[in-house]
Amino acid sequence: MPTALVTGATAGIGAAFARRLAADGVSLVLVARDRERLASSAEALHKRYGVEVETLPADLTLDEGLAAVEERLRSGVDLLVNNAGFGHRAGFLDVPVADELRMLRLHCEAVLRLTRAALPSMIAKERGYVVNVASVAAFFTRGTYSASKAWAVNFSESAAAELAGTGVRVMALCPGFVRTEFHERAGMDVSGIPRFLWLRADRVVDEAVRDLALGRWVSVPSARYKLITGVGRYVPRRLAGAVSRRIGRR
């Protein structure tokens, strides 16, 4: 039976991945900071779907947390979902440097290290998948968050190209606004975001699984966000930044 390791697995897109994979009969390794919430999620998934669910409490902004997950990945998984992440309510100049560095560690260093730890066993089996959850923000200019997600997209595409022919696939998942705990945890006011821009986490995951099977390097769920990212790739960067400020957090 295949095994998937999902970070940030107790809420939002990570929890949606866990549900979808469990429904498909995939054994799970769930990673998050909250030990009690991990145990509750694991029990619920095991009871509903009958799959084996392992929990690994870890803070991926700390070296000991990263090392623990790296060690688990080296023992072999078939799918890695790098989903853990967070945002800041304030702009770059109003956020403490320590908090910005925590974001970079989680969105960039953790993605690099965990992907690197997972790949050797996948390559040896000539089969495996890595999904790095980025964001539509990667295609716009919106502070450290969008910069870190742009790095995740570029890293994923670079790894996918390097691994061509090995049987291992790497893909960046770039959702737009998704109804999760993400914005509430960051203290963001999203009341001005139009209803049509919101996506459901389960739909995002369904499209991601489909795109991964198709061998795509970047997945942008929904036609509306495909259009938005297409515009973001080709309009002048200053204009894209202005649009981002208007529709982004207050």
Tab-separated table of C-alpha atoms in Angstrom, residues 59-211:
chain	number	residue	atom	x	y	z
A	59	ASP	CA	7.594	22.386	14.125
A	60	LEU	CA	9.206	22.813	10.718
A	61	THR	CA	10.558	26.246	11.609
A	62	LEU	CA	12.893	24.521	14.078
A	63	ASP	CA	15.890	22.406	13.124
A	64	GLU	CA	14.862	19.506	15.356
A	65	GLY	CA	11.438	19.407	13.697
A	66	LEU	CA	12.910	19.436	10.223
A	67	ALA	CA	15.437	16.745	11.146
A	68	ALA	CA	12.719	14.461	12.514
A	69	VAL	CA	10.666	14.669	9.334
A	70	GLU	CA	13.762	14.266	7.144
A	71	GLU	CA	14.580	11.044	8.994
A	72	ARG	CA	11.073	9.695	8.401
A	73	LEU	CA	11.222	10.569	4.721
A	74	ARG	CA	14.536	8.783	4.246
A	75	SER	CA	12.834	5.545	5.248
A	76	GLY	CA	10.628	5.939	2.188
A	77	VAL	CA	7.275	7.396	1.134
A	78	ASP	CA	5.510	7.392	-2.212
A	79	LEU	CA	4.133	10.925	-2.032
A	80	LEU	CA	5.296	14.027	-0.170
A	81	VAL	CA	2.982	17.019	0.176
A	82	ASN	CA	4.844	20.092	1.422
A	83	ASN	CA	1.832	22.100	2.549
A	84	ALA	CA	2.767	23.761	5.858
A	85	GLY	CA	2.794	27.538	5.659
A	86	PHE	CA	1.563	30.825	7.110
A	87	GLY	CA	1.083	34.451	6.171
A	88	HIS	CA	1.594	37.882	7.721
A	89	ARG	CA	-1.106	40.510	8.042
A	90	ALA	CA	1.277	43.453	7.812
A	91	GLY	CA	3.627	44.547	5.042
A	92	PHE	CA	7.329	43.781	4.810
A	93	LEU	CA	8.510	46.839	6.737
A	94	ASP	CA	6.030	46.251	9.568
A	95	VAL	CA	6.882	42.601	10.251
A	96	PRO	CA	9.745	41.695	12.615
A	97	VAL	CA	12.724	40.263	10.755
A	98	ALA	CA	12.609	37.137	12.939
A	99	ASP	CA	9.069	36.421	11.714
A	100	GLU	CA	10.085	36.930	8.096
A	101	LEU	CA	12.966	34.508	8.573
A	102	ARG	CA	10.597	31.921	10.086
A	103	MET	CA	8.465	32.224	6.963
A	104	LEU	CA	11.447	31.743	4.668
A	105	ARG	CA	12.558	28.734	6.659
A	106	LEU	CA	9.132	27.105	6.401
A	107	HIS	CA	8.307	28.035	2.805
A	108	CYS	CA	11.784	27.574	1.335
A	109	GLU	CA	14.278	25.709	3.526
A	110	ALA	CA	11.759	23.121	4.727
A	111	VAL	CA	10.492	22.505	1.185
A	112	LEU	CA	14.060	22.059	-0.082
A	113	ARG	CA	15.207	19.816	2.761
A	114	LEU	CA	12.142	17.594	2.875
A	115	THR	CA	12.053	17.202	-0.897
A	116	ARG	CA	15.734	16.312	-0.903
A	117	ALA	CA	15.219	13.763	1.887
A	118	ALA	CA	12.344	12.077	0.063
A	119	LEU	CA	13.897	11.819	-3.392
A	120	PRO	CA	16.613	9.122	-3.046
A	121	SER	CA	14.185	6.322	-2.145
A	122	MET	CA	11.741	7.486	-4.825
A	123	ILE	CA	14.457	7.495	-7.470
A	124	ALA	CA	15.604	4.048	-6.371
A	125	LYS	CA	12.047	2.732	-6.848
A	126	GLU	CA	11.650	4.727	-10.088
A	127	ARG	CA	8.343	5.999	-8.724
A	128	GLY	CA	7.253	8.868	-6.497
A	129	TYR	CA	5.558	12.223	-6.267
A	130	VAL	CA	6.239	15.546	-4.554
A	131	VAL	CA	3.654	18.330	-4.345
A	132	ASN	CA	4.876	21.702	-3.087
A	133	VAL	CA	1.946	23.912	-2.154
A	134	ALA	CA	2.720	27.420	-3.384
A	135	SER	CA	0.146	30.084	-4.285
A	136	VAL	CA	-1.230	32.283	-7.031
A	137	ALA	CA	0.654	34.977	-5.089
A	138	ALA	CA	3.832	33.528	-6.622
A	139	PHE	CA	2.954	35.297	-9.875
A	140	PHE	CA	2.480	38.695	-8.240
A	141	THR	CA	4.489	41.027	-6.012
A	142	ARG	CA	3.208	40.848	-2.466
A	143	GLY	CA	6.048	40.923	0.043
A	144	THR	CA	7.956	38.000	1.474
A	145	TYR	CA	5.006	35.635	1.171
A	146	SER	CA	4.728	35.925	-2.605
A	147	ALA	CA	8.521	35.912	-2.951
A	148	SER	CA	8.789	32.666	-0.996
A	149	LYS	CA	6.010	31.074	-3.038
A	150	ALA	CA	7.683	32.194	-6.273
A	151	TRP	CA	10.794	30.394	-5.038
A	152	ALA	CA	8.718	27.253	-4.405
A	153	VAL	CA	7.344	27.329	-7.952
A	154	ASN	CA	10.768	27.829	-9.527
A	155	PHE	CA	12.295	25.143	-7.308
A	156	SER	CA	9.551	22.668	-8.195
A	157	GLU	CA	9.898	23.273	-11.923
A	158	SER	CA	13.680	22.972	-11.694
A	159	ALA	CA	13.439	19.699	-9.762
A	160	ALA	CA	10.830	18.349	-12.188
A	161	ALA	CA	13.126	19.075	-15.115
A	162	GLU	CA	16.121	17.491	-13.400
A	163	LEU	CA	14.131	14.362	-12.521
A	164	ALA	CA	12.696	13.837	-16.000
A	165	GLY	CA	12.964	10.170	-16.952
A	166	THR	CA	13.426	8.916	-13.382
A	167	GLY	CA	9.769	8.090	-12.763
A	168	VAL	CA	9.569	10.765	-10.057
A	169	ARG	CA	7.308	13.781	-10.530
A	170	VAL	CA	7.477	17.143	-8.765
A	171	MET	CA	4.691	19.717	-9.020
A	172	ALA	CA	3.940	23.139	-7.558
A	173	LEU	CA	0.311	23.663	-6.555
A	174	CYS	CA	-0.781	27.292	-6.829
A	175	PRO	CA	-4.259	27.906	-5.394
A	176	GLY	CA	-5.879	31.289	-4.985
A	177	PHE	CA	-8.098	32.203	-2.038
A	178	VAL	CA	-9.216	29.015	-0.294
A	179	ARG	CA	-11.676	28.820	2.583
A	180	THR	CA	-9.403	27.590	5.362
A	181	GLU	CA	-8.041	28.813	8.703
A	182	PHE	CA	-5.073	30.431	6.936
A	183	HIS	CA	-6.325	34.031	6.830
A	184	GLU	CA	-7.865	33.947	10.290
A	185	ARG	CA	-4.641	32.688	11.831
A	186	ALA	CA	-2.732	35.516	10.149
A	187	GLY	CA	-5.258	38.088	11.332
A	188	MET	CA	-6.075	39.124	7.776
A	189	ASP	CA	-9.263	40.978	6.879
A	190	VAL	CA	-10.592	39.218	3.773
A	191	SER	CA	-14.077	40.688	3.871
A	192	GLY	CA	-13.372	42.621	0.669
A	193	ILE	CA	-12.455	39.547	-1.370
A	194	PRO	CA	-15.198	38.869	-3.970
A	195	ARG	CA	-17.104	35.628	-3.422
A	196	PHE	CA	-16.230	34.287	-6.885
A	197	LEU	CA	-12.520	34.243	-5.997
A	198	TRP	CA	-12.956	31.728	-3.165
A	199	LEU	CA	-12.257	28.025	-3.716
A	200	ARG	CA	-13.007	24.927	-1.640
A	201	ALA	CA	-10.001	23.021	-0.340
A	202	ASP	CA	-11.389	19.678	-1.555
A	203	ARG	CA	-11.749	21.002	-5.093
A	204	VAL	CA	-8.198	22.363	-5.019
A	205	VAL	CA	-6.897	18.935	-4.013
A	206	ASP	CA	-8.970	17.107	-6.635
A	207	GLU	CA	-7.520	19.291	-9.382
A	208	ALA	CA	-4.021	18.900	-7.956
A	209	VAL	CA	-4.275	15.102	-7.995
A	210	ARG	CA	-5.501	15.201	-11.586
A	211	ASP	CA	-2.694	17.526	-12.701
